[in-house]
PDB file of C-alpha atoms in Angstrom:
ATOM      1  CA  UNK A   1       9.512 -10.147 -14.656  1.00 63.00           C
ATOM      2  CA  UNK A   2       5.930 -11.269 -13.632  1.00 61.00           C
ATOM      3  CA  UNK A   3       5.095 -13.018 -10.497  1.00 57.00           C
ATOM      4  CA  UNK A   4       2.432 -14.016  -8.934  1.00 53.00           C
ATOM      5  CA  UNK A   5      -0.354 -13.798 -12.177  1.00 52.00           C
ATOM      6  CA  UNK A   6      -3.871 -14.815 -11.396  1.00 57.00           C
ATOM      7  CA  UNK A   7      -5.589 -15.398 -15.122  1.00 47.00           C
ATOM      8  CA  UNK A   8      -8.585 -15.901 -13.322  1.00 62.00           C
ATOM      9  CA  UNK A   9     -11.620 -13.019 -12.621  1.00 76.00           C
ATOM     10  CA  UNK A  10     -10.459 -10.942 -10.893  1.00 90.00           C
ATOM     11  CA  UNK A  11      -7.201 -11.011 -12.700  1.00 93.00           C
ATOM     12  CA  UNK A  12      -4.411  -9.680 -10.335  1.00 95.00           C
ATOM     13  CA  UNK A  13      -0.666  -9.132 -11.193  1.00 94.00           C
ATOM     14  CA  UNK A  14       2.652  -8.344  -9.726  1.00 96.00           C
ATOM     15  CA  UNK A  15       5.762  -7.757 -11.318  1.00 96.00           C
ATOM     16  CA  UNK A  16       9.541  -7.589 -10.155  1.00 96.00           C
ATOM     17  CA  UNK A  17      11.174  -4.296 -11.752  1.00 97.00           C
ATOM     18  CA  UNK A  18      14.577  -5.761 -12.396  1.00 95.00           C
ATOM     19  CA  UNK A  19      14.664  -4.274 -15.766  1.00 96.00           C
ATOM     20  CA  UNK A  20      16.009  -1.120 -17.165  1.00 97.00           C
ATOM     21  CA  UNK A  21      13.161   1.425 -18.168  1.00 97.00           C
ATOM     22  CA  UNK A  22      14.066   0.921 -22.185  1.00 96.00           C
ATOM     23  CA  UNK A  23      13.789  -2.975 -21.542  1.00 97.00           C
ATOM     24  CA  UNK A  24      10.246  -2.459 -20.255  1.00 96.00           C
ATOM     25  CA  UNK A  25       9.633  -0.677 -23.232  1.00 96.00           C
ATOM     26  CA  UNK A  26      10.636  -2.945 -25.490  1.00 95.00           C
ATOM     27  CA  UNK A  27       8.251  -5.241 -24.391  1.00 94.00           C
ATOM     28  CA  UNK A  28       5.201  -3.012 -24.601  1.00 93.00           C
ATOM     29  CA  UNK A  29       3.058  -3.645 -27.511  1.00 89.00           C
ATOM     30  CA  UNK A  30       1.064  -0.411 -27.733  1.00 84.00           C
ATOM     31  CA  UNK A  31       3.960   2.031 -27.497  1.00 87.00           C
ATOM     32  CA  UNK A  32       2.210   4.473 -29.192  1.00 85.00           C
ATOM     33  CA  UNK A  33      -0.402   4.704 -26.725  1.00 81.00           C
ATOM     34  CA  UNK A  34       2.286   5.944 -24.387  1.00 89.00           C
ATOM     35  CA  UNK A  35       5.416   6.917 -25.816  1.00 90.00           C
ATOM     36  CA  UNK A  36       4.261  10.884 -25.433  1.00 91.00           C
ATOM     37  CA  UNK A  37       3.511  10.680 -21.729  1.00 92.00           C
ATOM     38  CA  UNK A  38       6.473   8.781 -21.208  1.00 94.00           C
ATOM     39  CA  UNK A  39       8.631  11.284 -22.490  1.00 94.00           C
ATOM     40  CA  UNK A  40       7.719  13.485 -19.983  1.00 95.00           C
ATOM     41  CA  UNK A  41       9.132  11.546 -16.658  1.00 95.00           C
ATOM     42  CA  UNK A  42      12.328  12.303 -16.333  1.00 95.00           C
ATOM     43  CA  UNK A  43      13.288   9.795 -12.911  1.00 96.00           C
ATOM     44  CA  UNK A  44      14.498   6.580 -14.154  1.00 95.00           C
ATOM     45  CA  UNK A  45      12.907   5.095 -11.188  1.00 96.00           C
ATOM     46  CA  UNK A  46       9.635   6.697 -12.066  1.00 96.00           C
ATOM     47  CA  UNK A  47       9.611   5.411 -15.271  1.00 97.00           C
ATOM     48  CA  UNK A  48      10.382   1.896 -14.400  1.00 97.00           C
ATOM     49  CA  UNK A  49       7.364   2.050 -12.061  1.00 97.00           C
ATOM     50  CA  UNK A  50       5.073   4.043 -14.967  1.00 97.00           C
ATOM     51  CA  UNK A  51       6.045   1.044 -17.489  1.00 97.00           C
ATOM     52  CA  UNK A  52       5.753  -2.052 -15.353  1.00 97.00           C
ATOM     53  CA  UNK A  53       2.210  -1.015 -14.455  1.00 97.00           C
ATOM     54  CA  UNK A  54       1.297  -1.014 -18.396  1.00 95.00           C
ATOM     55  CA  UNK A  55       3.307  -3.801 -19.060  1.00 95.00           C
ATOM     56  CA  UNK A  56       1.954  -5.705 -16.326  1.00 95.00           C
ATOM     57  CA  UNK A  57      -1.626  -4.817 -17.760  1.00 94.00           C
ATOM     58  CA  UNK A  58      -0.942  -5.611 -20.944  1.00 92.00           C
ATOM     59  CA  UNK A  59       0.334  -9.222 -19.740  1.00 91.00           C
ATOM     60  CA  UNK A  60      -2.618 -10.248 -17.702  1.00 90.00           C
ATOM     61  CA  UNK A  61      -5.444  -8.314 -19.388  1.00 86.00           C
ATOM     62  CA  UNK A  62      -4.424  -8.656 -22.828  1.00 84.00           C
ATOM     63  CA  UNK A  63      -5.487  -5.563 -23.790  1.00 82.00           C
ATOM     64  CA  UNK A  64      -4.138  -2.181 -24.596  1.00 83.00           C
ATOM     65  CA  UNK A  65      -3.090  -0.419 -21.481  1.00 87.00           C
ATOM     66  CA  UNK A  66      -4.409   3.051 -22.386  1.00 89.00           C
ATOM     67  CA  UNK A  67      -4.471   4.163 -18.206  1.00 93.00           C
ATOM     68  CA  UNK A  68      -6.017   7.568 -17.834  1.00 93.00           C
ATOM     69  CA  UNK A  69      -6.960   9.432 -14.574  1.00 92.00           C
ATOM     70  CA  UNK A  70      -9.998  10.662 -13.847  1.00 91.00           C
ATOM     71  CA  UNK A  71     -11.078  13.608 -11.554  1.00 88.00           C
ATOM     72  CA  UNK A  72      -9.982  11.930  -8.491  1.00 86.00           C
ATOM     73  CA  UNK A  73      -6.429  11.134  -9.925  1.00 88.00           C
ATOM     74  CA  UNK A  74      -7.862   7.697  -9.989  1.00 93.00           C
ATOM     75  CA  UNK A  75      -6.908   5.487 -12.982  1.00 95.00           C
ATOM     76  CA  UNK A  76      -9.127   4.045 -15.797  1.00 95.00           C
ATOM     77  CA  UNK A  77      -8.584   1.969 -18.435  1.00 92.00           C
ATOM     78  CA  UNK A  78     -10.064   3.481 -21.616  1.00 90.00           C
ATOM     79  CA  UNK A  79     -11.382   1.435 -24.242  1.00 82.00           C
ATOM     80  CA  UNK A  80     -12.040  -1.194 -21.725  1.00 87.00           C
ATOM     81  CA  UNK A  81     -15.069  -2.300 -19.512  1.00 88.00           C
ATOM     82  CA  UNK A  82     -12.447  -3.453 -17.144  1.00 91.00           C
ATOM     83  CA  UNK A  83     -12.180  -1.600 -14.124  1.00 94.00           C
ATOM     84  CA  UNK A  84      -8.427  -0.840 -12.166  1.00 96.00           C
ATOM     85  CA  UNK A  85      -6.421  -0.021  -9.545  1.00 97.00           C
ATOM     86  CA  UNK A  86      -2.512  -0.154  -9.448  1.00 98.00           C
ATOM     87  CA  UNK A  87       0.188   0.213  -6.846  1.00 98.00           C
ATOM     88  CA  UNK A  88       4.073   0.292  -6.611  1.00 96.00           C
ATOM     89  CA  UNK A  89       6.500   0.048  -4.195  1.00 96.00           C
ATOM     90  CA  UNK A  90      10.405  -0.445  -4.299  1.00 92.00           C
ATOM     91  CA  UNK A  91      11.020  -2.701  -7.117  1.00 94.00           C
ATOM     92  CA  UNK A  92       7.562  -4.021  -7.590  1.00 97.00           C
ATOM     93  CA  UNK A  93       4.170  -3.215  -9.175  1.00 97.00           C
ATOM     94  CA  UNK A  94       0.572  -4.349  -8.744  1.00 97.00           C
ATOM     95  CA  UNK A  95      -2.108  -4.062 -10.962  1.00 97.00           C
ATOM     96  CA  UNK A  96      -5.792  -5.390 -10.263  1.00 97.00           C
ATOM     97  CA  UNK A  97      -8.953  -5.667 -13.131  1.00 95.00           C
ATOM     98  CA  UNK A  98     -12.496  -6.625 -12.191  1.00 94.00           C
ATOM     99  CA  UNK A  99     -15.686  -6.607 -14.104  1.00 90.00           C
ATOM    100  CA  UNK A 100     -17.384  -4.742 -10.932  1.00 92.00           C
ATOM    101  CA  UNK A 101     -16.691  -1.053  -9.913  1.00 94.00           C
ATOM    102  CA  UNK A 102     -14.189   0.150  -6.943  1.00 95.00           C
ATOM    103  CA  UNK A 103     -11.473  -2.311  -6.799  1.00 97.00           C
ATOM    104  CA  UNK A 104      -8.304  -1.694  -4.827  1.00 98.00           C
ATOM    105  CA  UNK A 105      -4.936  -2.870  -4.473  1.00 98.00           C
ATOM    106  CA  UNK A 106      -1.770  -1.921  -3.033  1.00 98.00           C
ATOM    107  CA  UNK A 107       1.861  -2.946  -2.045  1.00 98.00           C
ATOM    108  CA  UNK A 108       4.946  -2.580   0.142  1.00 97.00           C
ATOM    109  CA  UNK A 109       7.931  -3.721   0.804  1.00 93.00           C
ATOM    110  CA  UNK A 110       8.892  -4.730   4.227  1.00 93.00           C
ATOM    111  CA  UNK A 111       9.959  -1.830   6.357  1.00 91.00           C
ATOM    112  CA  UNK A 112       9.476  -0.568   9.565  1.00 90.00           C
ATOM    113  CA  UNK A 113       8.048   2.594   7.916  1.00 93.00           C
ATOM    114  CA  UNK A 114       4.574   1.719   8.985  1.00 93.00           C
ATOM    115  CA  UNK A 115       5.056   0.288  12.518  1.00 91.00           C
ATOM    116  CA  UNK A 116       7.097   3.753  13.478  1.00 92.00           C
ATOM    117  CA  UNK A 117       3.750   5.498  12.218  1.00 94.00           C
ATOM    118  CA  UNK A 118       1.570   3.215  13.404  1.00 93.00           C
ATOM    119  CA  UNK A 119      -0.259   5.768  15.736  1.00 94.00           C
ATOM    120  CA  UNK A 120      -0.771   8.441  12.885  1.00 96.00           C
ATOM    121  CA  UNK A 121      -3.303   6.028  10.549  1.00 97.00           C
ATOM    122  CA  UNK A 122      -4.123   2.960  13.451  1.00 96.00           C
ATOM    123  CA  UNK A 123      -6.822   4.163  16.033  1.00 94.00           C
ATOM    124  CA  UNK A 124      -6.410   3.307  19.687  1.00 91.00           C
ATOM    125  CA  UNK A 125      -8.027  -0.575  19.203  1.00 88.00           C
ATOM    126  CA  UNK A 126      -5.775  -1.422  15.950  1.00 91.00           C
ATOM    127  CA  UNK A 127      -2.712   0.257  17.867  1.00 88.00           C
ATOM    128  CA  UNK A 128      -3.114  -2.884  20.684  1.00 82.00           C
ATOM    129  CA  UNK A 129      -3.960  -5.244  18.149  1.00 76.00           C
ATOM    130  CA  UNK A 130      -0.535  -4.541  16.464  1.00 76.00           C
ATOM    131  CA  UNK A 131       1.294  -4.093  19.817  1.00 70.00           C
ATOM    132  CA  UNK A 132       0.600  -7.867  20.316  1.00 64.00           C
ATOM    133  CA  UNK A 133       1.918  -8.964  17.146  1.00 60.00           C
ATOM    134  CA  UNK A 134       5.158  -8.879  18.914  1.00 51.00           C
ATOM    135  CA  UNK A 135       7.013 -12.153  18.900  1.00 44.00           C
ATOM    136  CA  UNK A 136      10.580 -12.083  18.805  1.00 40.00           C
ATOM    137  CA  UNK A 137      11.525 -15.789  19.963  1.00 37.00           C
ATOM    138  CA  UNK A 138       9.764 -16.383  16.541  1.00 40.00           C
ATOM    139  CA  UNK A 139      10.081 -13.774  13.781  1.00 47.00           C
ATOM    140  CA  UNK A 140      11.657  -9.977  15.121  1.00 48.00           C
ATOM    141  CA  UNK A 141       9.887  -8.101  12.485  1.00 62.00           C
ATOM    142  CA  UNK A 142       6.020 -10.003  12.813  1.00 67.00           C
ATOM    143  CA  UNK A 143       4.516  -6.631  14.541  1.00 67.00           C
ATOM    144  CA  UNK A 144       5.676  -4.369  11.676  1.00 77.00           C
ATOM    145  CA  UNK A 145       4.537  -6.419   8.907  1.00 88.00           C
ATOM    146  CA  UNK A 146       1.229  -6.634  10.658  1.00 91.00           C
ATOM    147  CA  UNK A 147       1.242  -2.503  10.350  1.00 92.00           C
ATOM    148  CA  UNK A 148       2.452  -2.406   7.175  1.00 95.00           C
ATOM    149  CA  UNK A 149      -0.708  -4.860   6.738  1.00 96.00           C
ATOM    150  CA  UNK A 150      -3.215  -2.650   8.148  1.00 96.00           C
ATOM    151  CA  UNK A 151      -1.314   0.375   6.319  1.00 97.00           C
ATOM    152  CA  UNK A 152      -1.854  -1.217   2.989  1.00 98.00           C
ATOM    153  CA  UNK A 153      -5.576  -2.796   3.604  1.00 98.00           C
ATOM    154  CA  UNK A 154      -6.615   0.863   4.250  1.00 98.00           C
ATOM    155  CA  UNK A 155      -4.967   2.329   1.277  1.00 98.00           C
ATOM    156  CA  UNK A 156      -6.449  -0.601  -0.885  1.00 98.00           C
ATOM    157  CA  UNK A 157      -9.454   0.560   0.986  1.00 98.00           C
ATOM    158  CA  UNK A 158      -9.200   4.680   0.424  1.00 98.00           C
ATOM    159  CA  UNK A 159      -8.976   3.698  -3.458  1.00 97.00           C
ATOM    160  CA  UNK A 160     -12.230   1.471  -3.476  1.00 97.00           C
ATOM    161  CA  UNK A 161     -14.275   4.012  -1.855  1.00 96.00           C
ATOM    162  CA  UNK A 162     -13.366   6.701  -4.074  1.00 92.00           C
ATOM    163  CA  UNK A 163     -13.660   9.526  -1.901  1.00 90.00           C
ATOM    164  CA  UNK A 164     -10.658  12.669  -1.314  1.00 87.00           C
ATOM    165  CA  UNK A 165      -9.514  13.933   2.263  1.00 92.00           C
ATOM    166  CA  UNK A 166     -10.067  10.490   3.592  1.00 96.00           C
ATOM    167  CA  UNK A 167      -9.079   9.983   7.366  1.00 97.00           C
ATOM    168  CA  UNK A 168      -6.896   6.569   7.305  1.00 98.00           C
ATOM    169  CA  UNK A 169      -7.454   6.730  11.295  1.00 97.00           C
ATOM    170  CA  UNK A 170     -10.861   7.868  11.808  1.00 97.00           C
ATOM    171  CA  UNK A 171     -12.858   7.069   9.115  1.00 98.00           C
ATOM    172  CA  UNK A 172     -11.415   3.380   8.235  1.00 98.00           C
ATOM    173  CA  UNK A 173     -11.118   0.556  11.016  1.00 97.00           C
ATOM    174  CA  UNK A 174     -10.160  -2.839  10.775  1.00 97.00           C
ATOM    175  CA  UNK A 175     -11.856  -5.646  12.192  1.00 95.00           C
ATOM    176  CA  UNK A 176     -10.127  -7.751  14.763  1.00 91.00           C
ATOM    177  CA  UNK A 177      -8.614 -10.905  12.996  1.00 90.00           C
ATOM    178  CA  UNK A 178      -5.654 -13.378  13.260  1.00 87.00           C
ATOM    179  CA  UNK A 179      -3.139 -12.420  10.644  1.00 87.00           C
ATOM    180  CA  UNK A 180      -1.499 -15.106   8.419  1.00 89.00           C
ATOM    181  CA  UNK A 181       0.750 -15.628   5.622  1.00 91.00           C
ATOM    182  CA  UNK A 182      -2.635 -15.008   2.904  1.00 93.00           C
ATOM    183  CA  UNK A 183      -5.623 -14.515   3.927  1.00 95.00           C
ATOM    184  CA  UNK A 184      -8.795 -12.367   4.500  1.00 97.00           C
ATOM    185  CA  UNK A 185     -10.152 -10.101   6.498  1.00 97.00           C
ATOM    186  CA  UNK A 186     -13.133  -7.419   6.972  1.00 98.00           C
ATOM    187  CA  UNK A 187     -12.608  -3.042   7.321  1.00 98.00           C
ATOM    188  CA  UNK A 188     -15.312  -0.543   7.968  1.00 98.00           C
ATOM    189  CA  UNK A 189     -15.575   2.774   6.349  1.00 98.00           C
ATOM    190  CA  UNK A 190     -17.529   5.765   8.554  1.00 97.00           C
ATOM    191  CA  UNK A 191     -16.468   8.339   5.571  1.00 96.00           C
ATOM    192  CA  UNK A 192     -19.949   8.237   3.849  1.00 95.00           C
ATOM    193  CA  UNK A 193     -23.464   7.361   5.372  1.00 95.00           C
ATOM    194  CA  UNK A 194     -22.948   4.237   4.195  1.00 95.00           C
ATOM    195  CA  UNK A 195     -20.969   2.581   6.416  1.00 96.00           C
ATOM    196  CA  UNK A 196     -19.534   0.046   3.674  1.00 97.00           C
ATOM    197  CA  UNK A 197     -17.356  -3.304   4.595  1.00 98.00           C
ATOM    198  CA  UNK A 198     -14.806  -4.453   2.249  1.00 98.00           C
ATOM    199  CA  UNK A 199     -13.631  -7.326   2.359  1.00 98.00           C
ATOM    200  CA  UNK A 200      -9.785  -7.051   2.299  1.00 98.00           C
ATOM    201  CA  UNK A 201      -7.594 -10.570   0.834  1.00 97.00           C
ATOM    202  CA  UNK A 202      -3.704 -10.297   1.493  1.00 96.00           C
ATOM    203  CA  UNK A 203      -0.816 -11.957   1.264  1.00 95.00           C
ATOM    204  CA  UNK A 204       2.425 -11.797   2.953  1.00 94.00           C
ATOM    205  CA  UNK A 205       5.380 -12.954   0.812  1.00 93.00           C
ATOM    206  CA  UNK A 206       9.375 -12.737   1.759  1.00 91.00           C
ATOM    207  CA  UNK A 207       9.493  -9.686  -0.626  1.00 93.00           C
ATOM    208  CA  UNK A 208       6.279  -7.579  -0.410  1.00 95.00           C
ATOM    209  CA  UNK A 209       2.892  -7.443   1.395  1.00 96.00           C
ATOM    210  CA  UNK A 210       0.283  -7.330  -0.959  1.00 97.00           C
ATOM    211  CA  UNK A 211      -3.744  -6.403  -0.336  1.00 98.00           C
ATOM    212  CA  UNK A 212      -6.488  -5.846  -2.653  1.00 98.00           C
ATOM    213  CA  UNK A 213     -10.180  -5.547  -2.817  1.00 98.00           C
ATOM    214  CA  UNK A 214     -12.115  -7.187  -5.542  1.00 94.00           C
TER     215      UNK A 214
END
């Protein structure tokens, strides 16, 4: 089911996969557009994913969700001056369209995933600003949300700049901020020369953590 739909510019998405692949499906307009690729995906999971991110496009876009990939592996959505970036996580997808070039969204689910890595894709500064997330007379799992934060703001980031063999460590850094429940907050790129700062809106929900770039 959808949650969450903005049917505003840009217009953002996120759906709850609590249907079977074939109910997703049934639901899709344009099944010609995809019924060949589909056939090829043999994980139920995988297909769940594949066909809430069209469905979900379809739904807030109301357009044909013909997603192709371009050199990058990036997606694009043909016939359409729309521009896109998707993400899925356990049980949930996220789609993102914008009239301007580069967006970026992604989403987890909460975990401690992140917070265990924290020091492979968080450089020393980020690692301290996490560290002091910590508060467990008020919510035990605050300090890995806040790296599952920072892990998702740079992958929303690494799709908006476009670029392979990005460093999530060296070459993206997060600006100090206070973390909320929603909110904003600015990352620097050092991949190219540059030097671009995105401006990176999240939210923090009881299900998912969810960033994007517009």
């Amino acid at each position: 089911m959808p949650l969450a739909l903005t049917l505003k510019k840009p217009l953002i998405g996120v759906w709850k996969i609590d249907e079977s692949w074939q109910e997703l499906l049934s639901q899709i307009r344009f099944k010609e557009l995809i019924i060949n690729e589909l056939s090829t995906i043999k994980s139920e999971t995988r297909r769940q994913e594949w066909l809430a991110v069209r469905l979900l496009t379809e739904t807030i876009a109301c357009v044909r969700a013909n997603i192709i990939y371009n050199k990058d592996g990036a997606p694009v959505l043909a016939d359409s001056h729309l521009h896109i970036s998707i993400s899925h996580t356990k049980g949930f997808a996220a789609v993102i369209l914008t009239e301007t070039p580069a967006p970026g969204i992604d989403i987890e689910y909460h975990s401690p995933r992140a917070y265990r890595l924290r020091e492979r894709f968080l450089n020393e500064q980020e690692q301290t600003i996490t560290n002091k997330q910590k508060q467990p007379k008020t919510k035990e799992n605050k300090e890995m949300d806040f790296a599952t934060l920072l892990w998702c703001a740079k992958e929303t980031a690494f799709k908006a700049l476009g670029h392979q063999e990005v460093d999530f460590k060296e070459h993206l850094h997060v600006i100090p901020f206070l973390p909320a429940d929603e909110g904003s907050f600015m990352l620097e790129e050092t991949k190219t020369p540059y030097n671009q700062v995105f401006n990176i809106n999240y939210k923090i929900t009881e299900d998912y953590i969810l960033t994007w770039k517009e």
